[in-house]
GROMACS .gro file of C-alpha atoms in nm:
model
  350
    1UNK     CA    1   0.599  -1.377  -1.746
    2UNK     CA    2   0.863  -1.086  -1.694
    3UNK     CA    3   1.164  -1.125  -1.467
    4UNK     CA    4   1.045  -1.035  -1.152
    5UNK     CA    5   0.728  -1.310  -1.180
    6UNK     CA    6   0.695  -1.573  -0.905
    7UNK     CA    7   0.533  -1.878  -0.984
    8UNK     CA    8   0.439  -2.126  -0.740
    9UNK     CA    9   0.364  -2.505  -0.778
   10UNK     CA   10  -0.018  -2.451  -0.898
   11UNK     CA   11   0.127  -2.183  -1.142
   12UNK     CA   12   0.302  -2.519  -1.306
   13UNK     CA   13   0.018  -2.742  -1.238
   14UNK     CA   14  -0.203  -2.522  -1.420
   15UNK     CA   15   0.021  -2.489  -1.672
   16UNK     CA   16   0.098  -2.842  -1.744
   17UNK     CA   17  -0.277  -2.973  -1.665
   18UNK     CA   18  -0.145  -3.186  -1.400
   19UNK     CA   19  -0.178  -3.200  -0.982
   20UNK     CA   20   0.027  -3.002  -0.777
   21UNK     CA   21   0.060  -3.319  -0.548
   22UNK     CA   22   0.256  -3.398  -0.905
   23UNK     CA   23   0.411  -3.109  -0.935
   24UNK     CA   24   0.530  -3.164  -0.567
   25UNK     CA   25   0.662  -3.487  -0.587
   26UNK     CA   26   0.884  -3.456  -0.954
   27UNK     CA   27   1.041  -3.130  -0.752
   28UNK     CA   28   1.141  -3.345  -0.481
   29UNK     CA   29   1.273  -3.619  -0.736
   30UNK     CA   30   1.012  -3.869  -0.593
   31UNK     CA   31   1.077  -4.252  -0.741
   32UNK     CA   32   0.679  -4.228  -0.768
   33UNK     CA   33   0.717  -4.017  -1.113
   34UNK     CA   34   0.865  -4.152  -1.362
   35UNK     CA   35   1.193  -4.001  -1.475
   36UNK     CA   36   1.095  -3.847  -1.780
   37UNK     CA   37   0.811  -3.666  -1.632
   38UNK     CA   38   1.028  -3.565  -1.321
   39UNK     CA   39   1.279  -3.364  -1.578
   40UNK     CA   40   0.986  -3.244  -1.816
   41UNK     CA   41   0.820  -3.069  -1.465
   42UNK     CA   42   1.210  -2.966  -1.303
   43UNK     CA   43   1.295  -2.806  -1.657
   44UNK     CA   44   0.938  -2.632  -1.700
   45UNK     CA   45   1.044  -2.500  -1.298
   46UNK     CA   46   1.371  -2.392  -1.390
   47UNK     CA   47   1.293  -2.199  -1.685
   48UNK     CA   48   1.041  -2.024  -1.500
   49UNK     CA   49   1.225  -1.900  -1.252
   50UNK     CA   50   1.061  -2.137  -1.013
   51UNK     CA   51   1.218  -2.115  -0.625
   52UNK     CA   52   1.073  -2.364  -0.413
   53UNK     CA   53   0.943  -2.276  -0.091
   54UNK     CA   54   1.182  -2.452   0.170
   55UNK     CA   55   1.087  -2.213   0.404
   56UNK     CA   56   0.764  -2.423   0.479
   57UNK     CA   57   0.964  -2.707   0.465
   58UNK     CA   58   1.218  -2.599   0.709
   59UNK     CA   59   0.987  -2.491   0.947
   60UNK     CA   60   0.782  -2.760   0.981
   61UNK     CA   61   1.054  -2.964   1.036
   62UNK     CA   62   1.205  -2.720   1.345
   63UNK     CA   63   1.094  -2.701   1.726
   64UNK     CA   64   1.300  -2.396   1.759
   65UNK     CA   65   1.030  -2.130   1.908
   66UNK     CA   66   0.975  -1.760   1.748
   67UNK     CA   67   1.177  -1.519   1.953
   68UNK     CA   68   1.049  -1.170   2.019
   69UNK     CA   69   1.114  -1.039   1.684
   70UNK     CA   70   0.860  -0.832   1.470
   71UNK     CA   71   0.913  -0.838   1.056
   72UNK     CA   72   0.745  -0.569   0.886
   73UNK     CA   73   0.743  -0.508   0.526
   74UNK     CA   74   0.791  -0.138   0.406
   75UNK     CA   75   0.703  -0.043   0.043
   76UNK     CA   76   0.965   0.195   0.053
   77UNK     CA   77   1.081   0.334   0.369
   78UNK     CA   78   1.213   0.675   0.173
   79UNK     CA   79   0.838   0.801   0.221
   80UNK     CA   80   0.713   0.978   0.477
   81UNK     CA   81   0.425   0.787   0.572
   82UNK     CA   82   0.604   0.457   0.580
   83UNK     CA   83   0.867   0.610   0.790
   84UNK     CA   84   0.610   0.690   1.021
   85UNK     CA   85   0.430   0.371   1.040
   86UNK     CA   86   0.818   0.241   1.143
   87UNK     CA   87   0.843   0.459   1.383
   88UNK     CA   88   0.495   0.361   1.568
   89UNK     CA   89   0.641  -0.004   1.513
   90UNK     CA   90   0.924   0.048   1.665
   91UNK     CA   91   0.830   0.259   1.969
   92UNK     CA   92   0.542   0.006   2.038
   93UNK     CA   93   0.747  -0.276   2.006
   94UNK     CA   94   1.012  -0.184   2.203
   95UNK     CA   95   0.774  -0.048   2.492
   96UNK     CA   96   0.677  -0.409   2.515
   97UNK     CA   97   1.023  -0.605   2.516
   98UNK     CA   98   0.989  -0.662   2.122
   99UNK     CA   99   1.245  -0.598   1.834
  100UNK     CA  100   1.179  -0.502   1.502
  101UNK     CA  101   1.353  -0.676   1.182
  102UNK     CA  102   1.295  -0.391   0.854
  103UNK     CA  103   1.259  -0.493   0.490
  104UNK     CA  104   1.154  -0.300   0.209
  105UNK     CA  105   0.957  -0.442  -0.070
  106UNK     CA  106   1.036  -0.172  -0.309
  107UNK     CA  107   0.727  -0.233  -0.465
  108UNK     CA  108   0.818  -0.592  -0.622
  109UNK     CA  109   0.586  -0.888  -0.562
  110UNK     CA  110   0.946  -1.137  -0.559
  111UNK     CA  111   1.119  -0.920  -0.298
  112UNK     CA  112   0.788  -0.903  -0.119
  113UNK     CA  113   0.789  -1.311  -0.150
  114UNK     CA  114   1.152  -1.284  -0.072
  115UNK     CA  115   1.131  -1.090   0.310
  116UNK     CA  116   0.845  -1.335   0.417
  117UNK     CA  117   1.077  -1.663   0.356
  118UNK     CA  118   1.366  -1.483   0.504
  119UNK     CA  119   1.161  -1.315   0.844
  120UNK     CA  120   1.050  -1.659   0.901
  121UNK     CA  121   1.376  -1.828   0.854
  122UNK     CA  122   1.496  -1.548   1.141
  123UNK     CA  123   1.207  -1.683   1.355
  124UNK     CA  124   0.990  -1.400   1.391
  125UNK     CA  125   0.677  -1.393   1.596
  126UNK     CA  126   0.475  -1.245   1.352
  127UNK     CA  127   0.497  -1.020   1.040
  128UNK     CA  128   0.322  -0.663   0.944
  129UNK     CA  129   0.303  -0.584   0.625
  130UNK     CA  130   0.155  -0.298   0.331
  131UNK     CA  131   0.138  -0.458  -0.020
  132UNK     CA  132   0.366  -0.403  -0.304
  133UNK     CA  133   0.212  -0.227  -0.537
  134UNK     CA  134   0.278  -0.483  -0.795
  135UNK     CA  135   0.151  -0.788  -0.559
  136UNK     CA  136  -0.170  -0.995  -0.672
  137UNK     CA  137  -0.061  -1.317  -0.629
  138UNK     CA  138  -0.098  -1.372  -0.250
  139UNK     CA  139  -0.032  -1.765  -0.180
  140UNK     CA  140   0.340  -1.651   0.041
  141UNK     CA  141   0.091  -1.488   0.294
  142UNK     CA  142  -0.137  -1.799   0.281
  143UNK     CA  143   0.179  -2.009   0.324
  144UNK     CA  144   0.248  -1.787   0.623
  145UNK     CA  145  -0.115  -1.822   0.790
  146UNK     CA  146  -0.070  -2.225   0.711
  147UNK     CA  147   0.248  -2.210   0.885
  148UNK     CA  148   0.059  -1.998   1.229
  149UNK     CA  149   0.273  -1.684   1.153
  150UNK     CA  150   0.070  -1.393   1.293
  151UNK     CA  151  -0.012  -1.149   1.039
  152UNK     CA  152  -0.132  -0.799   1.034
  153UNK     CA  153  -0.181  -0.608   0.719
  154UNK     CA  154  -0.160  -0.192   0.702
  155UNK     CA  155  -0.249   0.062   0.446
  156UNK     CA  156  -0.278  -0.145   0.173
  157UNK     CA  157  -0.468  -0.444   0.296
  158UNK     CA  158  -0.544  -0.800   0.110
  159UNK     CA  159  -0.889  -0.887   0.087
  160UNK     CA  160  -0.813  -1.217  -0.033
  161UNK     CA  161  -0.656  -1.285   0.309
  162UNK     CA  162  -0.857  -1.347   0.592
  163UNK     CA  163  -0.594  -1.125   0.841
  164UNK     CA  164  -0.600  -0.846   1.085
  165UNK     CA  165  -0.563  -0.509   0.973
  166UNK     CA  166  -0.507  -0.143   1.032
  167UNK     CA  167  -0.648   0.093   0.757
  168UNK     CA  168  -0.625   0.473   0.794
  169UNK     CA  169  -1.023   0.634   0.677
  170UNK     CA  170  -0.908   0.709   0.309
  171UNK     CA  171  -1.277   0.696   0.183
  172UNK     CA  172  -1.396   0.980   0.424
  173UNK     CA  173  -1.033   1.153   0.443
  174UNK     CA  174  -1.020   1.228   0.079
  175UNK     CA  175  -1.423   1.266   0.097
  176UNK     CA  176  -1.389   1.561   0.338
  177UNK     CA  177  -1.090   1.706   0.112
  178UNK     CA  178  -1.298   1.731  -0.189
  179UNK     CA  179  -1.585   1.839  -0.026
  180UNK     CA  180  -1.330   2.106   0.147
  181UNK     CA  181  -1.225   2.237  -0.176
  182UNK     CA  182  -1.614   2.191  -0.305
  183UNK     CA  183  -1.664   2.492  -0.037
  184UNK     CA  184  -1.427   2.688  -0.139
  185UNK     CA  185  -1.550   2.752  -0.474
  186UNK     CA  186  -1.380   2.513  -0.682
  187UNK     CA  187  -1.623   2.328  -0.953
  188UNK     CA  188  -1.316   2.137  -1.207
  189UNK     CA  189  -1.153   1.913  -0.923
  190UNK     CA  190  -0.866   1.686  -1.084
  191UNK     CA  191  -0.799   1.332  -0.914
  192UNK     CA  192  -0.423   1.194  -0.923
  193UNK     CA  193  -0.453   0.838  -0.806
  194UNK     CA  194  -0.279   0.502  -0.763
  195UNK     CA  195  -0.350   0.176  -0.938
  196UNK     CA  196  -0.714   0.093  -0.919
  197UNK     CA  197  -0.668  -0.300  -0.795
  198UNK     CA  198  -0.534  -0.126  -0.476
  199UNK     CA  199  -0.781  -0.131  -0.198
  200UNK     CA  200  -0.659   0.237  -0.057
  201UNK     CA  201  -0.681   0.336  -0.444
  202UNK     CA  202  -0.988   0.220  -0.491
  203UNK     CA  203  -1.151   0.386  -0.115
  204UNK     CA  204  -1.000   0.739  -0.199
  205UNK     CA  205  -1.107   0.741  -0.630
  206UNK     CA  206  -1.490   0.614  -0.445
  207UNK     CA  207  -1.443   0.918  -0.172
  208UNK     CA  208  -1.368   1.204  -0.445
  209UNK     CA  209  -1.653   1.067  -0.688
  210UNK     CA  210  -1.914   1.091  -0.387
  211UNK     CA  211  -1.806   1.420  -0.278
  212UNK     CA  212  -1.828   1.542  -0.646
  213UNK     CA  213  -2.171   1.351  -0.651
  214UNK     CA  214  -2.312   1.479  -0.347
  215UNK     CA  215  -2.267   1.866  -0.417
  216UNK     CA  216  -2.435   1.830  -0.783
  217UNK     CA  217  -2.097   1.804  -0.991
  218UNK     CA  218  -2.034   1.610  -1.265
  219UNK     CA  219  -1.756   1.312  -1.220
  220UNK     CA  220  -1.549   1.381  -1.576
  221UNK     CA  221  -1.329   1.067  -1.629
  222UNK     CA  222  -1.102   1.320  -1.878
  223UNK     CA  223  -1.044   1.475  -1.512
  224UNK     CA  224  -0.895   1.115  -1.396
  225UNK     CA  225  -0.547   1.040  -1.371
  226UNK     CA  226  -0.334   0.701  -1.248
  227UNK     CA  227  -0.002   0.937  -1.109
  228UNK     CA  228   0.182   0.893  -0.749
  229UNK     CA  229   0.464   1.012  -0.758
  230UNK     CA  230   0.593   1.358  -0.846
  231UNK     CA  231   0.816   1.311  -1.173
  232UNK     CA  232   0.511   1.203  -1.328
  233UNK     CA  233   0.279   1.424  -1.188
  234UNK     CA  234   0.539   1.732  -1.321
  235UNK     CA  235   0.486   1.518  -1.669
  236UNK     CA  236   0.110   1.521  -1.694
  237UNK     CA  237  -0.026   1.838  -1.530
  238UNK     CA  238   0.060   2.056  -1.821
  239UNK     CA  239  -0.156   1.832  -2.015
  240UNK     CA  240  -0.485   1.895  -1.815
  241UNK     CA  241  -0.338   2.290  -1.745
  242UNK     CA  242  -0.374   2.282  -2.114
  243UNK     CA  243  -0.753   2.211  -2.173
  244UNK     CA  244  -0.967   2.438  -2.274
  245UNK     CA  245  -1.271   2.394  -1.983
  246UNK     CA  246  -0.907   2.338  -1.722
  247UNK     CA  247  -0.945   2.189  -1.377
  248UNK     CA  248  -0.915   2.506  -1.075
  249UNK     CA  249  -0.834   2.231  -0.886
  250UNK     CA  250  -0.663   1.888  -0.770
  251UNK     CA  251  -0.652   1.612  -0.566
  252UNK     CA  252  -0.319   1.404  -0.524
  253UNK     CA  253  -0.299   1.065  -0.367
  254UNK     CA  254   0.009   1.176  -0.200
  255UNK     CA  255   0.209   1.478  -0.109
  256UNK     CA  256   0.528   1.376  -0.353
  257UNK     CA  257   0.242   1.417  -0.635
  258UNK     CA  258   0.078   1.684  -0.469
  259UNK     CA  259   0.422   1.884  -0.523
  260UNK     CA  260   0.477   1.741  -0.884
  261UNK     CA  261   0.155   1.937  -0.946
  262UNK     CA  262   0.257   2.244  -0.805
  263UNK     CA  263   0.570   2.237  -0.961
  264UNK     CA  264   0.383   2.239  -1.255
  265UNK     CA  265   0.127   2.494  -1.212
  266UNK     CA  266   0.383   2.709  -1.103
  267UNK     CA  267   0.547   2.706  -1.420
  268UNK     CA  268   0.235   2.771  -1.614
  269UNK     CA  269   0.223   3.111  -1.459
  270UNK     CA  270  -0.111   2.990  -1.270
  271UNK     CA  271  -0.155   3.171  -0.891
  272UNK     CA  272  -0.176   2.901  -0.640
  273UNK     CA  273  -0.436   2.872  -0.501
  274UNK     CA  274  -0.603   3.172  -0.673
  275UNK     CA  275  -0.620   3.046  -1.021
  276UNK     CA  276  -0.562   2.617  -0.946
  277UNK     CA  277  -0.593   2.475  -0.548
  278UNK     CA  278  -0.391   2.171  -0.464
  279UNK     CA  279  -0.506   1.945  -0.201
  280UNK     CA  280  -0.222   1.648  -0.088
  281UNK     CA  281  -0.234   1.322   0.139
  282UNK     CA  282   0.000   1.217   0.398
  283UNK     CA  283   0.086   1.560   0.594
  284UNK     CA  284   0.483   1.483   0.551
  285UNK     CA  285   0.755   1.710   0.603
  286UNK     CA  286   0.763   1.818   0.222
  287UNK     CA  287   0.421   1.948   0.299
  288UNK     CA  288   0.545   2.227   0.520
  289UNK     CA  289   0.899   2.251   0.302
  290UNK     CA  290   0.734   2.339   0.001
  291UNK     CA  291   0.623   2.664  -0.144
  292UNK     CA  292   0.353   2.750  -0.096
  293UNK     CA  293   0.315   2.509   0.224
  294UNK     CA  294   0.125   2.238   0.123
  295UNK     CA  295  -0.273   2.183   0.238
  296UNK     CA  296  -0.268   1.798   0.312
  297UNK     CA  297  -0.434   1.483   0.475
  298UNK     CA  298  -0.279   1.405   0.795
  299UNK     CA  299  -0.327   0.991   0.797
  300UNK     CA  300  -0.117   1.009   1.119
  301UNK     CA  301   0.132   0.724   1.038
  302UNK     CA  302   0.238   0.693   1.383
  303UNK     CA  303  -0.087   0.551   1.511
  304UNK     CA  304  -0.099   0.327   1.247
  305UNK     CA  305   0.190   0.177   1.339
  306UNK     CA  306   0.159   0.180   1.732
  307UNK     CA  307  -0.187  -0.055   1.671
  308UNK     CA  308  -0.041  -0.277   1.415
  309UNK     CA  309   0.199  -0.359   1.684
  310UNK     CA  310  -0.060  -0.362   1.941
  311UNK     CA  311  -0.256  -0.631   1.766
  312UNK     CA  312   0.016  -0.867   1.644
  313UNK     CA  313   0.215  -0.855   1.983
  314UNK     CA  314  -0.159  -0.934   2.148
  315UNK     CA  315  -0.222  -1.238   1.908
  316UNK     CA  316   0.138  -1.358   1.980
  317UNK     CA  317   0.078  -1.294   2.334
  318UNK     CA  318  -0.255  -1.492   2.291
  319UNK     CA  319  -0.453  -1.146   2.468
  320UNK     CA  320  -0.628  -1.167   2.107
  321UNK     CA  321  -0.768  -1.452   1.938
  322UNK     CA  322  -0.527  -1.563   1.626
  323UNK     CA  323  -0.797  -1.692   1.436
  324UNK     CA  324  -1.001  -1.393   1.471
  325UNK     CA  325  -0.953  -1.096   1.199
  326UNK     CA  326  -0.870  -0.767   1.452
  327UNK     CA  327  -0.956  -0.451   1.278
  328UNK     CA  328  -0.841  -0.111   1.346
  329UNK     CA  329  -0.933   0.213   1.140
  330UNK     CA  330  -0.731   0.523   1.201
  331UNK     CA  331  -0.954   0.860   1.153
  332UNK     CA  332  -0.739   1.141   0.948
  333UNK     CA  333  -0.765   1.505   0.966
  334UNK     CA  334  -0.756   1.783   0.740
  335UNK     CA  335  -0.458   2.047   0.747
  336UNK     CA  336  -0.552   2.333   0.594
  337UNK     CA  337  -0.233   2.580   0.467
  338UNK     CA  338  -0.174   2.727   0.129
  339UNK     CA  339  -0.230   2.567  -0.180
  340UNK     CA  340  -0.571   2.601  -0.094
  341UNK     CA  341  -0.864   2.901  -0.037
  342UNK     CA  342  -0.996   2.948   0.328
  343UNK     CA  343  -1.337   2.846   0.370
  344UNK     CA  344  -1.651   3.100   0.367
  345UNK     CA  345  -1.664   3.255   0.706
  346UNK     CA  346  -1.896   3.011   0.983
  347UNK     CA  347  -1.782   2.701   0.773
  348UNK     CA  348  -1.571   2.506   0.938
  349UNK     CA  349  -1.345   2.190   0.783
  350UNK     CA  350  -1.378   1.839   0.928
   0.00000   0.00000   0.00000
């Protein structure tokens, strides 16, 4: 396990081949368990970085009500999109008499594990939250649902969790992109994604393959690449610029890769989008900044927001049913500029 792994009392049941009612009871130095065990399972815990939940503890031991307080968990608020999804957060929730408590993630499973304890130890109503990327262990969100916290997931939802959710299109977003750039004439089409145990990741690789599929190309694996963010993407384009049958064109699963990309065609002399197209997703600022202005996938980060606000305050309210999984999808538009060819005259983009 590396530093930043959070293991839980079943992680040291399992590991021990005892209960976790065991596990439990040496942790809270229970007369039940004999000493020697009690110190063989509290020094097992300790070198494994074990924290023990006291959030559950305290709270079922309160009567102090949630106030009108709304966590959500940011990846990393730097990015466009997830500034956006704040922003429809915020607007929503204070429309309604709401506040908003921020934390960001950073893309670590602990500090993920870390805001949940500490939004519910600030009594918030209810909690919206996208995945870190890192995150596959999800028992802190089924703590949460044990404990009646509202929860809504965005963008990067949990399957394992039976929660509400608001999930932009990415399948048919990044369908209709390829199938865009399909139209325009390009044939070697490139695909810059994100891990593959991602939901999102998984939607927009399944989108570009079908697209590919559906117009009679062939879906070239040497053509894949698992690259979001744009120092990396500067690092590996000249690698696929440098093959002999090249790609003329790529997708990125975001604009900060997007503009790694052109960065790097760019400096392989390559005319954009003459000689390589570049298609991005998110529609940020940097889409318009750079040069040439960026063709993207608006996935309109503000609505997100607004409805993952909607539904939690409405569960919290009790408008919705809290034991009911509300789903919300969020359609996203193409935005055609320069990276990429105009479309045959009469064709139109969707």
């Amino acid at each position: 396990m590396n530093e930043h792994t959070v293991i839980t009392m079943k992680d040291i049941a399992a590991a021990l081949g005892i209960s976790i009612a065991t596990v439990s009871r040496a942790l809270n130095n229970s007369p039940s368990i004999s000493r020697e065990r009690r110190e063989m399972i509290q020094q097992y815990a300790r070198e494994h970085n074990f924290t023990p939940n006291i959030l559950a503890k305290d709270l079922r031991n309160t009567k102090v009500k949630p106030q009108k307080i709304i966590g959500i968990i940011l990846p990393e608020v730097i990015h466009f999109y997830f500034a956006s999804v704040l922003d429809g957060v915020e607007k929503e929730a204070r429309r309604r008499g709401y506040r908003v408590l921020i934390g960001q993630s950073h893309e670590r499973h602990d500090l993920e594990v870390e805001l949940c304890q500490s939004f519910c130890e600030s009594r918030v109503c209810g909690i919206i939250v996208s995945l870190a990327k890192d995150t596959k262990n999800y028992e802190h969100f089924t703590e949460l649902q044990r404990l009646g916290v509202p929860l809504v997931f965005y963008d990067r939802i949990c399957h394992g969790i039976n929660a509400s959710r608001v999930v932009v299109d990415d399948y048919h977003g990044v369908h209709n992109a390829v199938t865009y750039l399909i139209k325009t004439g390009c044939r070697r089409i490139a695909f810059f994604g994100s891990p593959m145990h991602l939901e999102i990741s998984k939607n927009r690789h399944n989108g570009y393959k079908d697209a590919l599929l559906e117009h009679g190309l062939h879906y070239d694996e040497s053509l894949i690449r698992i690259c979001d963010n744009r120092d990396d993407a500067e690092a590996i384009t000249p690698e696929l610029l440098d093959m002999e049958n090249r790609p003329d064109a790529f997708f990125a699963i975001n604009d900060d890769t997007a503009i790694g990309i052109l960065r790097a065609v760019k400096r392989k002399k390559l005319r954009v989008p003459d000689d390589v197209s570049i298609f991005g997703f998110s529609d940020g600022f940097r889409s318009r900044a750079s040069d040439p202005q960026l063709t993207s996938v608006n996935q309109r980060g503000q609505d997100v927001g607004r409805e993952a606000a909607d539904i939690l305050i409405k569960e919290v309210e009790g408008i919705l049913p809290a034991d009911k999984v509300n789903k919300r999808i969020i359609r996203t538009e193409l935005v055609i500029r320069e990276t990429t060819r105009r479309l045959p005259e009469g064709d139109k983009a969707k």
